[in-house]
Amino acid sequence: MQFVHETNRLEGYTYCIRTFGCQMNKHDSERVAGMLDMLGAYTVETPEEADIVVYMTCCVREAADVRLYGQVASLKNVPAPKGRRIVAIGGCIGQRDGEMLTEKLENADIVFGTHNISHLPDLILSSLEHGTRAVEVLEKSDDFPTDLPSQREFPWHAWVPIAIGCDNFCSYCIVPYVRGREKSRPFEEIISELGRLATEGVHEVTLLGQNVNSYGRDLYGEPRFAQILEAAGNSGIERIRFATSHPKDLSIATIDAMATIGNVMPQLHLPVQSGSDRILQAMNRKYTAKQYLELIDSVRDRVGDIALSTDIIVGFPGETEEDFLATLRLCEEVAYSQAFTFIYSKREGTPAAKIIDDTPHEVIQERFDRLVSVIQASAYEQNQAEKNTVQRILVEGVSKRDSAILSGRTPKNQMVHAPLSAHHTIADLVGTFVDVRIDVAKTWYLSGTIVGS
Ligand code: 5AD
Ligand code: SF4
C-alpha cells in the first residue's frame, strides 16, 4: 500500500493524536502522524490547540470507551485555530461501532477502522473541503499499512507488525470480533522492513501481534516465529523485542531462538490471566497453571536471567477467593518483573458476558489491591539483582522530573536514570547506548552512574 499525495494540502493545519490501548495502536498512530506530516500539518500538544484531532481507540475494557466519549464531547465548544475542527475516531471503537459514533457524538466528523488508516488523509481532506461527515469501516483488508510514512515517537525505535487479528477467542475478549481472524504478514516483507529500519538507524524493534507465537500458521501451515527471530537476529538491529505471546503457542524453538540469538532481548511478556485451572478453562485459555509454570521453567532453564511480565484479570465471573489465591500463588512462584493487572470488564458479544456473577465490586477491588502488592514485591526483588552491575542502556531522553538526569532502558527493559556528566549533553546521548553502573534499585526503576558510552 503506497501513500501518494500532494505534500502541502494540510499546510498550516495543526493536529493532535490521542492513543489508547495497545502497541498496535501506537504503531498505527505513528503512521497517521507520518501521513499528516507529509501533507504539511504539524503536531501540537493538546486537542484544544489542534485543527485535526485523531483518536486511536481501544475497546478491550469499558473504561477506555467511557474516556473517549468524555474527551470528544469536551471539545465541542472549544474553537479550533482555523475555525472548524475535524474530529476523527479510529482504532477498535471506530471499527466496532462505525456509524453509531457519529450518531452519539455530534462533533465526530470522521469514523474509520483498523483496516483503512491509509484512507484517513482523504477522509480529512474531503471533510474539510465539503464540510461533510464520513464513516468508513472495512470488514478486512488485504494489506498491512507498511508502505505508509511513519513519524516514530523515537527515531531509534520501531514497531513492526508481523500479524494482525486473533483466532483464540478467550471468552472475555472482544479483540477477535473487532480485529478479525489472525492474518500474518509475508516473511520476506517483514525481513525487508527490518533491513530498511536498520539502515535508517533504528536500534530497537518490537515485533507486534496479538499472538506472535502462531505467526505464519495461516500462510505457511506452521508457525514460523522462531525463523522471524533468527532473521531479525541477522538484521543489524541491536535490540529485538516482541509482544504478545500466548502460552499455548510458545514453542521450544522460540525459546531456543531467544536463548541463542544475542540481540533478542531477555524479556518475555507471557500473559497468564489467572492461576486457577477452573477459571483458565472458563476463559478458554487452553493451558493449566502447571503447564504455564513448566513453560516458565523451561524459559528460565534455557534463556537464563530474563525479565518476565504478564497480564492478569481479577474478577472474572465466578472467580472465588480460592481461585484468586491460586493466582496469587502463581505470581509469587513466577516472581514477575512487571504485570498489567486488570479488573474484569464485561464486553457485550463475548461468551463471558453471559455468565452471571454477583461478587461485590469491593471484594474484587480488594483482591486487585492484594495482587498489586504481590507484583510490587516481586518487581522490587527482581530489580535488586541489578545492583552493582553495569547495564548497557539505550538512552530515551531525560527524566520527567529532572532534565539533568537521563533515562533509558536495560536489555530487560528496566527503566534506568543516571545524572548527565559535565561533558555530555542529552542531545549527544539520546538514541545511543551508554553503560551505567547501577547504584540504586527501586520497584519500577534503577538509578546509577554513567561509566562509558
Ligand atoms: N476485561 C479485563 N481485561 C481484559 N483483557 C482483555 N479483555 C479483557 C476484559 N474483558 C486484558 C487481558 C489481555 C489484555 C490485553 O487485556 O489481560 O491480555
Ligand atoms: Fe484477546 Fe485472547 Fe486473542 Fe489476547 S489471545 S487478543 S486475550 S482473544
Short mmCIF file of C-alpha atoms and ligand atoms in Angstrom, two decimals:
data_model
loop_
_atom_site.label_atom_id
_atom_site.label_comp_id
_atom_site.label_asym_id
_atom_site.label_seq_id
_atom_site.Cartn_x
_atom_site.Cartn_y
_atom_site.Cartn_z
CA MET A 1 0.00 0.00 0.00
CA GLN A 2 1.72 3.18 -1.19
CA PHE A 3 0.97 6.65 0.08
CA VAL A 4 0.84 9.08 -2.82
CA HIS A 5 -0.34 12.62 -2.15
CA GLU A 6 0.42 16.21 -2.93
CA THR A 7 2.53 17.21 0.00
CA ASN A 8 1.13 20.56 1.07
CA ARG A 9 -2.61 20.02 1.25
CA LEU A 10 -2.71 20.43 5.03
CA GLU A 11 -0.07 23.18 5.20
CA GLY A 12 -0.58 25.30 8.32
CA TYR A 13 -3.04 22.92 9.95
CA THR A 14 -2.29 21.61 13.42
CA TYR A 15 -3.04 18.09 14.58
CA CYS A 16 -3.06 16.06 17.77
CA ILE A 17 -3.35 12.29 18.10
CA ARG A 18 -4.63 10.66 21.28
CA THR A 19 -3.76 6.97 21.52
CA PHE A 20 -5.46 4.46 23.81
CA GLY A 21 -4.76 0.79 24.38
CA CYS A 22 -2.17 -1.50 22.89
CA GLN A 23 1.09 -1.17 20.98
CA MET A 24 -0.64 -1.88 17.68
CA ASN A 25 -2.48 1.41 18.16
CA LYS A 26 0.80 3.18 18.95
CA HIS A 27 2.17 1.83 15.71
CA ASP A 28 -0.92 2.95 13.78
CA SER A 29 -0.72 6.41 15.39
CA GLU A 30 2.86 6.76 14.18
CA ARG A 31 1.63 6.02 10.66
CA VAL A 32 -1.18 8.59 10.95
CA ALA A 33 1.35 11.17 12.19
CA GLY A 34 3.65 10.28 9.29
CA MET A 35 0.88 10.86 6.74
CA LEU A 36 -0.30 14.14 8.28
CA ASP A 37 3.28 15.44 8.46
CA MET A 38 3.76 14.61 4.78
CA LEU A 39 0.70 16.67 3.97
CA GLY A 40 2.24 19.67 5.74
CA ALA A 41 0.32 19.61 9.03
CA TYR A 42 2.25 19.90 12.26
CA THR A 43 1.71 18.34 15.64
CA VAL A 44 0.63 20.21 18.79
CA GLU A 45 0.40 19.04 22.39
CA THR A 46 -3.33 19.22 23.10
CA PRO A 47 -6.58 18.57 21.20
CA GLU A 48 -7.73 22.10 22.12
CA GLU A 49 -4.89 23.64 20.06
CA ALA A 50 -5.48 21.34 17.10
CA ASP A 51 -7.47 21.73 13.89
CA ILE A 52 -7.43 17.97 13.42
CA VAL A 53 -7.83 15.62 16.37
CA VAL A 54 -7.44 11.89 15.82
CA TYR A 55 -8.44 9.36 18.48
CA MET A 56 -6.94 5.89 18.16
CA THR A 57 -9.28 3.98 20.41
CA CYS A 58 -9.42 0.71 22.33
CA CYS A 59 -12.45 -1.34 23.32
CA VAL A 60 -10.82 -4.11 25.35
CA ARG A 61 -12.23 -2.67 28.59
CA GLU A 62 -15.16 -0.38 29.25
CA ALA A 63 -13.13 2.39 30.89
CA ALA A 64 -11.50 3.35 27.58
CA ASP A 65 -14.94 3.60 25.91
CA VAL A 66 -16.12 5.99 28.59
CA ARG A 67 -12.96 8.10 28.39
CA LEU A 68 -13.29 8.51 24.64
CA TYR A 69 -16.86 9.80 24.89
CA GLY A 70 -15.85 12.26 27.60
CA GLN A 71 -12.85 13.56 25.69
CA VAL A 72 -14.64 14.04 22.39
CA ALA A 73 -17.66 15.72 23.99
CA SER A 74 -15.42 18.11 25.93
CA LEU A 75 -14.06 19.53 22.65
CA LYS A 76 -17.48 20.55 21.39
CA ASN A 77 -17.42 24.20 22.40
CA VAL A 78 -13.69 24.83 22.12
CA PRO A 79 -12.87 26.77 18.94
CA ALA A 80 -10.16 25.41 16.66
CA PRO A 81 -7.29 27.66 15.47
CA LYS A 82 -8.64 27.65 11.90
CA GLY A 83 -12.29 27.74 12.90
CA ARG A 84 -13.69 24.31 12.20
CA ARG A 85 -12.13 21.34 13.97
CA ILE A 86 -12.08 17.89 12.40
CA VAL A 87 -12.51 15.12 14.96
CA ALA A 88 -11.64 11.65 13.63
CA ILE A 89 -12.19 8.45 15.58
CA GLY A 90 -10.29 5.33 14.56
CA GLY A 91 -8.91 2.17 16.15
CA CYS A 92 -11.04 -0.54 17.73
CA ILE A 93 -14.06 1.54 18.78
CA GLY A 94 -14.22 3.00 15.28
CA GLN A 95 -14.04 -0.50 13.84
CA ARG A 96 -16.67 -1.86 16.23
CA ASP A 97 -19.22 0.98 16.33
CA GLY A 98 -18.90 2.72 12.94
CA GLU A 99 -21.92 4.88 12.18
CA MET A 100 -23.20 4.74 15.75
CA LEU A 101 -20.35 7.03 16.87
CA THR A 102 -21.46 9.89 14.64
CA GLU A 103 -25.00 9.45 15.95
CA LYS A 104 -23.90 9.60 19.58
CA LEU A 105 -21.16 12.20 19.25
CA GLU A 106 -22.38 15.22 17.34
CA ASN A 107 -18.88 16.64 16.90
CA ALA A 108 -17.35 13.45 15.50
CA ASP A 109 -16.67 14.19 11.82
CA ILE A 110 -14.89 11.04 10.71
CA VAL A 111 -15.02 7.43 11.81
CA PHE A 112 -12.50 5.00 10.37
CA GLY A 113 -11.49 1.46 11.29
CA THR A 114 -8.41 -0.63 11.91
CA HIS A 115 -8.12 -1.71 8.25
CA ASN A 116 -8.09 1.63 6.47
CA ILE A 117 -5.81 4.10 8.22
CA SER A 118 -4.27 4.90 4.83
CA HIS A 119 -7.60 6.48 3.79
CA LEU A 120 -7.68 8.88 6.71
CA PRO A 121 -5.96 11.79 4.88
CA ASP A 122 -8.55 11.61 2.07
CA LEU A 123 -11.39 11.49 4.58
CA ILE A 124 -9.95 14.55 6.35
CA LEU A 125 -9.37 16.50 3.13
CA SER A 126 -12.84 15.81 1.85
CA SER A 127 -14.43 16.69 5.18
CA LEU A 128 -12.51 19.99 5.22
CA GLU A 129 -13.45 20.78 1.65
CA HIS A 130 -17.12 19.86 1.73
CA GLY A 131 -17.94 20.23 5.42
CA THR A 132 -19.29 16.68 5.41
CA ARG A 133 -19.03 13.83 7.87
CA ALA A 134 -17.78 10.40 6.83
CA VAL A 135 -17.84 6.87 8.19
CA GLU A 136 -15.60 4.31 6.51
CA VAL A 137 -15.07 0.96 8.15
CA LEU A 138 -13.87 -2.07 6.17
CA GLU A 139 -14.56 -5.70 7.10
CA LYS A 140 -10.98 -6.65 6.38
CA SER A 141 -8.03 -5.52 4.34
CA ASP A 142 -5.61 -7.34 2.11
CA ASP A 143 -2.70 -5.15 3.05
CA PHE A 144 -0.62 -4.14 6.00
CA PRO A 145 -0.02 -0.40 6.29
CA THR A 146 3.66 -0.99 5.69
CA ASP A 147 4.50 1.49 2.99
CA LEU A 148 2.87 4.38 4.78
CA PRO A 149 5.20 7.06 6.08
CA SER A 150 5.83 6.88 9.79
CA GLN A 151 6.60 9.61 12.29
CA ARG A 152 8.21 7.49 15.00
CA GLU A 153 7.96 8.65 18.61
CA PHE A 154 11.62 7.70 19.00
CA PRO A 155 13.66 7.67 15.77
CA TRP A 156 15.69 4.73 17.06
CA HIS A 157 12.69 2.53 17.93
CA ALA A 158 10.19 0.99 15.53
CA TRP A 159 7.09 -1.15 15.93
CA VAL A 160 6.89 -3.84 13.28
CA PRO A 161 3.57 -5.66 12.97
CA ILE A 162 4.03 -9.28 11.93
CA ALA A 163 0.40 -10.39 12.26
CA ILE A 164 -2.96 -8.80 12.93
CA GLY A 165 -6.16 -10.21 14.38
CA CYS A 166 -6.60 -13.13 16.73
CA ASP A 167 -8.04 -16.64 16.48
CA ASN A 168 -8.04 -17.53 20.14
CA PHE A 169 -11.44 -16.39 21.35
CA CYS A 170 -10.61 -16.12 25.02
CA SER A 171 -14.09 -15.97 26.49
CA TYR A 172 -13.76 -12.45 27.96
CA CYS A 173 -12.08 -10.80 24.99
CA ILE A 174 -13.60 -8.71 22.24
CA VAL A 175 -10.47 -8.50 20.08
CA PRO A 176 -11.25 -11.43 17.72
CA TYR A 177 -14.67 -9.94 16.96
CA VAL A 178 -13.30 -6.47 16.28
CA ARG A 179 -9.91 -7.09 14.72
CA GLY A 180 -10.92 -10.27 12.90
CA ARG A 181 -9.06 -13.50 12.20
CA GLU A 182 -5.33 -13.82 12.54
CA LYS A 183 -3.51 -12.76 9.42
CA SER A 184 0.25 -12.99 9.12
CA ARG A 185 2.35 -10.69 7.06
CA PRO A 186 4.60 -12.38 4.48
CA PHE A 187 8.01 -13.36 5.84
CA GLU A 188 10.01 -11.55 3.13
CA GLU A 189 8.10 -8.33 3.71
CA ILE A 190 8.94 -8.33 7.42
CA ILE A 191 12.59 -9.08 6.78
CA SER A 192 12.93 -6.35 4.19
CA GLU A 193 11.31 -3.85 6.55
CA LEU A 194 13.80 -4.84 9.28
CA GLY A 195 16.68 -4.32 6.83
CA ARG A 196 15.35 -0.91 5.86
CA LEU A 197 14.92 0.12 9.50
CA ALA A 198 18.50 -0.94 10.26
CA THR A 199 19.80 1.34 7.50
CA GLU A 200 17.66 4.18 8.88
CA GLY A 201 19.49 3.92 12.20
CA VAL A 202 16.83 2.09 14.21
CA HIS A 203 18.42 0.32 17.18
CA GLU A 204 15.41 -1.40 18.66
CA VAL A 205 12.41 -3.10 17.12
CA THR A 206 9.31 -4.51 18.79
CA LEU A 207 7.62 -7.19 16.70
CA LEU A 208 3.87 -6.96 17.14
CA GLY A 209 0.92 -9.31 17.01
CA GLN A 210 -1.91 -10.45 19.30
CA ASN A 211 -0.21 -13.83 19.37
CA VAL A 212 3.23 -13.61 17.74
CA ASN A 213 3.95 -17.27 18.53
CA SER A 214 1.46 -18.52 15.97
CA TYR A 215 2.92 -16.21 13.32
CA GLY A 216 2.85 -17.87 9.91
CA ARG A 217 0.31 -20.60 10.61
CA ASP A 218 -2.24 -19.10 8.21
CA LEU A 219 0.36 -18.52 5.47
CA TYR A 220 2.69 -21.49 5.76
CA GLY A 221 0.63 -24.12 7.58
CA GLU A 222 3.01 -23.99 10.54
CA PRO A 223 4.22 -21.28 12.92
CA ARG A 224 7.42 -19.58 11.84
CA PHE A 225 8.08 -17.19 14.68
CA ALA A 226 11.44 -18.75 15.57
CA GLN A 227 12.57 -18.12 11.97
CA ILE A 228 11.47 -14.49 12.26
CA LEU A 229 13.63 -14.14 15.35
CA GLU A 230 16.58 -15.72 13.53
CA ALA A 231 16.22 -13.33 10.62
CA ALA A 232 15.77 -10.39 12.99
CA GLY A 233 18.96 -11.55 14.70
CA ASN A 234 20.81 -11.02 11.42
CA SER A 235 19.16 -7.73 10.54
CA GLY A 236 21.77 -5.50 12.17
CA ILE A 237 19.23 -4.11 14.64
CA GLU A 238 20.76 -4.26 18.11
CA ARG A 239 17.66 -4.99 20.17
CA ILE A 240 14.70 -7.16 19.23
CA ARG A 241 11.62 -7.40 21.45
CA PHE A 242 8.18 -8.83 20.76
CA ALA A 243 4.64 -8.89 22.13
CA THR A 244 2.32 -10.62 22.80
CA SER A 245 2.86 -14.32 23.38
CA HIS A 246 0.14 -16.83 24.11
CA PRO A 247 1.42 -19.56 26.45
CA LYS A 248 -0.27 -22.32 24.48
CA ASP A 249 1.76 -21.42 21.38
CA LEU A 250 5.15 -20.55 22.85
CA SER A 251 7.34 -23.24 21.28
CA ILE A 252 10.66 -24.67 22.36
CA ALA A 253 12.04 -23.47 19.01
CA THR A 254 11.13 -19.91 20.00
CA ILE A 255 12.59 -20.29 23.48
CA ASP A 256 15.80 -21.65 21.94
CA ALA A 257 15.90 -18.76 19.50
CA MET A 258 15.62 -16.39 22.46
CA ALA A 259 18.42 -18.22 24.22
CA THR A 260 20.85 -18.29 21.32
CA ILE A 261 20.28 -15.08 19.38
CA GLY A 262 22.22 -12.34 21.12
CA ASN A 263 20.10 -9.39 20.09
CA VAL A 264 16.76 -10.92 21.12
CA MET A 265 16.38 -9.22 24.48
CA PRO A 266 16.00 -11.21 27.73
CA GLN A 267 12.42 -10.15 28.25
CA LEU A 268 9.20 -12.11 27.81
CA HIS A 269 5.64 -10.92 28.17
CA LEU A 270 3.58 -14.06 28.74
CA PRO A 271 0.00 -13.29 29.82
CA VAL A 272 -1.26 -15.85 32.32
CA GLN A 273 -4.65 -14.17 33.07
CA SER A 274 -5.35 -16.46 36.07
CA GLY A 275 -3.65 -19.08 38.22
CA SER A 276 -6.81 -21.15 38.69
CA ASP A 277 -7.39 -24.06 36.31
CA ARG A 278 -11.14 -23.70 36.66
CA ILE A 279 -11.00 -20.06 35.63
CA LEU A 280 -8.43 -20.69 32.90
CA GLN A 281 -10.81 -23.21 31.43
CA ALA A 282 -13.76 -20.80 31.67
CA MET A 283 -11.55 -18.23 29.96
CA ASN A 284 -10.83 -20.72 27.13
CA ARG A 285 -7.09 -20.25 27.59
CA LYS A 286 -6.20 -23.89 26.75
CA TYR A 287 -3.48 -24.41 29.38
CA THR A 288 -3.34 -25.20 33.09
CA ALA A 289 -1.41 -23.37 35.78
CA LYS A 290 1.01 -26.33 35.93
CA GLN A 291 1.66 -26.19 32.19
CA TYR A 292 2.26 -22.45 32.43
CA LEU A 293 4.74 -22.91 35.27
CA GLU A 294 6.55 -25.65 33.34
CA LEU A 295 6.85 -23.27 30.43
CA ILE A 296 8.34 -20.62 32.71
CA ASP A 297 10.83 -23.22 34.00
CA SER A 298 11.97 -24.10 30.52
CA VAL A 299 12.31 -20.41 29.62
CA ARG A 300 14.49 -19.81 32.67
CA ASP A 301 16.48 -23.02 32.11
CA ARG A 302 17.28 -22.20 28.52
CA VAL A 303 17.47 -18.40 28.46
CA GLY A 304 18.83 -17.83 31.97
CA ASP A 305 18.36 -14.43 33.52
CA ILE A 306 15.20 -12.95 32.00
CA ALA A 307 12.53 -10.40 32.91
CA LEU A 308 9.08 -11.97 32.86
CA SER A 309 5.91 -9.94 32.67
CA THR A 310 2.26 -10.85 32.39
CA ASP A 311 -1.36 -9.77 32.12
CA ILE A 312 -3.83 -10.80 34.83
CA ILE A 313 -7.59 -10.35 35.06
CA VAL A 314 -9.15 -10.14 38.51
CA GLY A 315 -12.88 -10.72 39.00
CA PHE A 316 -13.61 -12.95 36.01
CA PRO A 317 -17.27 -14.00 36.55
CA GLY A 318 -17.48 -16.80 39.10
CA GLU A 319 -13.94 -16.26 40.45
CA THR A 320 -13.87 -17.31 44.12
CA GLU A 321 -11.40 -16.44 46.85
CA GLU A 322 -9.83 -19.84 46.30
CA ASP A 323 -9.37 -19.19 42.57
CA PHE A 324 -7.87 -15.83 43.37
CA LEU A 325 -5.45 -17.34 45.89
CA ALA A 326 -4.26 -19.70 43.14
CA THR A 327 -3.44 -16.60 41.05
CA LEU A 328 -1.53 -15.03 43.94
CA ARG A 329 0.44 -18.23 44.49
CA LEU A 330 1.33 -18.48 40.82
CA CYS A 331 2.55 -14.88 40.80
CA GLU A 332 4.68 -15.50 43.86
CA GLU A 333 6.18 -18.55 42.26
CA VAL A 334 6.99 -16.88 38.93
CA ALA A 335 8.28 -13.66 40.54
CA TYR A 336 7.33 -11.33 37.70
CA SER A 337 9.28 -8.18 36.96
CA GLN A 338 6.09 -6.49 35.88
CA ALA A 339 2.40 -7.23 35.46
CA PHE A 340 -0.50 -5.47 33.82
CA THR A 341 -3.39 -6.13 36.14
CA PHE A 342 -7.00 -5.56 35.11
CA ILE A 343 -10.36 -5.79 36.74
CA TYR A 344 -12.63 -7.87 34.53
CA SER A 345 -14.75 -5.72 32.27
CA LYS A 346 -17.86 -7.20 30.69
CA ARG A 347 -17.79 -6.91 26.90
CA GLU A 348 -21.11 -7.46 25.12
CA GLY A 349 -20.92 -10.17 22.49
CA THR A 350 -18.31 -12.28 24.27
CA PRO A 351 -19.24 -15.64 25.87
CA ALA A 352 -18.19 -14.48 29.35
CA ALA A 353 -20.70 -11.62 29.20
CA LYS A 354 -23.45 -14.23 29.60
CA ILE A 355 -22.07 -15.58 32.89
CA ILE A 356 -23.97 -14.15 35.83
CA ASP A 357 -21.87 -13.06 38.76
CA ASP A 358 -22.80 -11.31 41.96
CA THR A 359 -19.37 -10.85 43.52
CA PRO A 360 -19.46 -7.33 45.03
CA HIS A 361 -17.15 -4.81 43.45
CA GLU A 362 -15.46 -4.13 46.82
CA VAL A 363 -14.39 -7.78 47.03
CA ILE A 364 -12.89 -7.65 43.55
CA GLN A 365 -11.18 -4.34 44.27
CA GLU A 366 -9.70 -5.73 47.47
CA ARG A 367 -8.34 -8.79 45.60
CA PHE A 368 -6.94 -6.49 42.95
CA ASP A 369 -5.08 -4.49 45.61
CA ARG A 370 -3.63 -7.66 47.14
CA LEU A 371 -2.44 -8.77 43.71
CA VAL A 372 -0.78 -5.41 43.05
CA SER A 373 1.15 -5.75 46.35
CA VAL A 374 2.42 -9.19 45.39
CA ILE A 375 3.55 -7.92 41.99
CA GLN A 376 5.24 -4.88 43.53
CA ALA A 377 7.16 -7.11 45.91
CA SER A 378 8.49 -9.36 43.15
CA ALA A 379 9.28 -6.39 40.88
CA TYR A 380 11.32 -4.88 43.71
CA GLU A 381 13.11 -8.18 44.36
CA GLN A 382 13.91 -8.69 40.68
CA ASN A 383 15.42 -5.23 40.44
CA GLN A 384 17.66 -5.77 43.48
CA ALA A 385 19.67 -8.30 41.46
CA GLU A 386 20.89 -5.49 39.18
CA LYS A 387 22.58 -3.54 41.97
CA ASN A 388 26.31 -3.05 41.37
CA THR A 389 26.07 -4.46 37.84
CA VAL A 390 26.90 -2.44 34.75
CA GLN A 391 23.94 -2.22 32.39
CA ARG A 392 24.02 -1.19 28.76
CA ILE A 393 21.15 1.20 28.29
CA LEU A 394 19.54 2.70 25.23
CA VAL A 395 19.01 6.36 26.10
CA GLU A 396 15.45 7.60 25.56
CA GLY A 397 15.62 11.15 26.91
CA VAL A 398 15.66 12.98 30.18
CA SER A 399 13.76 12.07 33.31
CA LYS A 400 10.30 13.60 33.60
CA ARG A 401 11.24 15.14 36.93
CA ASP A 402 14.74 16.45 36.24
CA SER A 403 16.24 17.42 32.90
CA ALA A 404 19.78 16.85 34.23
CA ILE A 405 19.02 13.13 34.56
CA LEU A 406 18.89 10.87 31.54
CA SER A 407 16.60 7.91 31.25
CA GLY A 408 16.94 4.75 29.22
CA ARG A 409 16.28 1.03 29.21
CA THR A 410 18.30 -2.06 30.01
CA PRO A 411 18.15 -5.23 27.90
CA LYS A 412 15.45 -6.47 30.30
CA ASN A 413 13.56 -3.23 29.60
CA GLN A 414 14.04 -1.81 33.10
CA MET A 415 13.93 1.97 33.29
CA VAL A 416 17.30 3.47 34.33
CA HIS A 417 18.04 7.01 35.49
CA ALA A 418 21.55 8.46 35.62
CA PRO A 419 22.82 12.05 36.02
CA LEU A 420 24.32 13.53 32.88
CA SER A 421 28.03 14.11 33.26
CA ALA A 422 29.62 17.53 32.62
CA HIS A 423 30.97 16.54 29.17
CA HIS A 424 27.71 15.09 27.82
CA THR A 425 24.50 16.73 26.70
CA ILE A 426 21.30 14.80 26.31
CA ALA A 427 21.27 15.67 22.61
CA ASP A 428 24.56 13.75 22.19
CA LEU A 429 23.34 10.71 24.04
CA VAL A 430 19.72 10.27 23.08
CA GLY A 431 19.26 7.19 20.91
CA THR A 432 22.74 5.86 21.76
CA PHE A 433 23.93 3.13 24.10
CA VAL A 434 25.67 4.03 27.34
CA ASP A 435 26.94 1.88 30.19
CA VAL A 436 25.56 2.66 33.62
CA ARG A 437 26.66 1.21 36.93
CA ILE A 438 23.50 0.55 38.96
CA ASP A 439 23.66 2.02 42.48
CA VAL A 440 20.00 2.01 43.49
CA ALA A 441 17.20 -0.42 42.66
CA LYS A 442 13.60 0.62 43.31
CA THR A 443 10.38 -1.17 42.39
CA TRP A 444 9.89 0.38 38.95
CA TYR A 445 13.31 1.84 38.10
CA LEU A 446 17.05 1.65 38.65
CA SER A 447 19.44 4.52 39.02
CA GLY A 448 23.17 4.77 38.67
CA THR A 449 26.22 6.44 37.21
CA ILE A 450 27.41 6.58 33.61
CA VAL A 451 30.64 4.62 33.21
CA GLY A 452 31.08 4.69 29.43
CA SER A 453 29.37 5.03 26.08
N1 5AD B 1 -11.66 -7.36 30.93
C1 5AD B 1 -10.48 -7.09 31.53
N2 5AD B 1 -9.30 -7.27 30.94
C2 5AD B 1 -9.31 -7.75 29.67
N3 5AD B 1 -8.31 -8.03 28.83
C3 5AD B 1 -8.83 -8.46 27.66
N4 5AD B 1 -10.17 -8.46 27.74
C4 5AD B 1 -10.49 -8.03 28.97
C5 5AD B 1 -11.72 -7.82 29.67
N5 5AD B 1 -12.89 -8.07 29.09
C6 5AD B 1 -6.90 -7.92 29.21
C7 5AD B 1 -6.19 -9.26 29.11
C8 5AD B 1 -5.32 -9.09 27.90
C9 5AD B 1 -5.02 -7.61 27.95
C10 5AD B 1 -4.54 -7.02 26.68
O1 5AD B 1 -6.25 -7.04 28.32
O2 5AD B 1 -5.40 -9.43 30.28
O3 5AD B 1 -4.15 -9.87 27.96
FE1 SF4 B 2 -7.95 -11.50 23.33
FE2 SF4 B 2 -7.10 -13.95 23.99
FE3 SF4 B 2 -6.70 -13.01 21.47
FE4 SF4 B 2 -5.31 -11.97 23.54
S1 SF4 B 2 -5.22 -14.12 22.80
S2 SF4 B 2 -6.36 -10.82 21.90
S3 SF4 B 2 -6.79 -12.06 25.21
S4 SF4 B 2 -8.68 -13.45 22.44
#
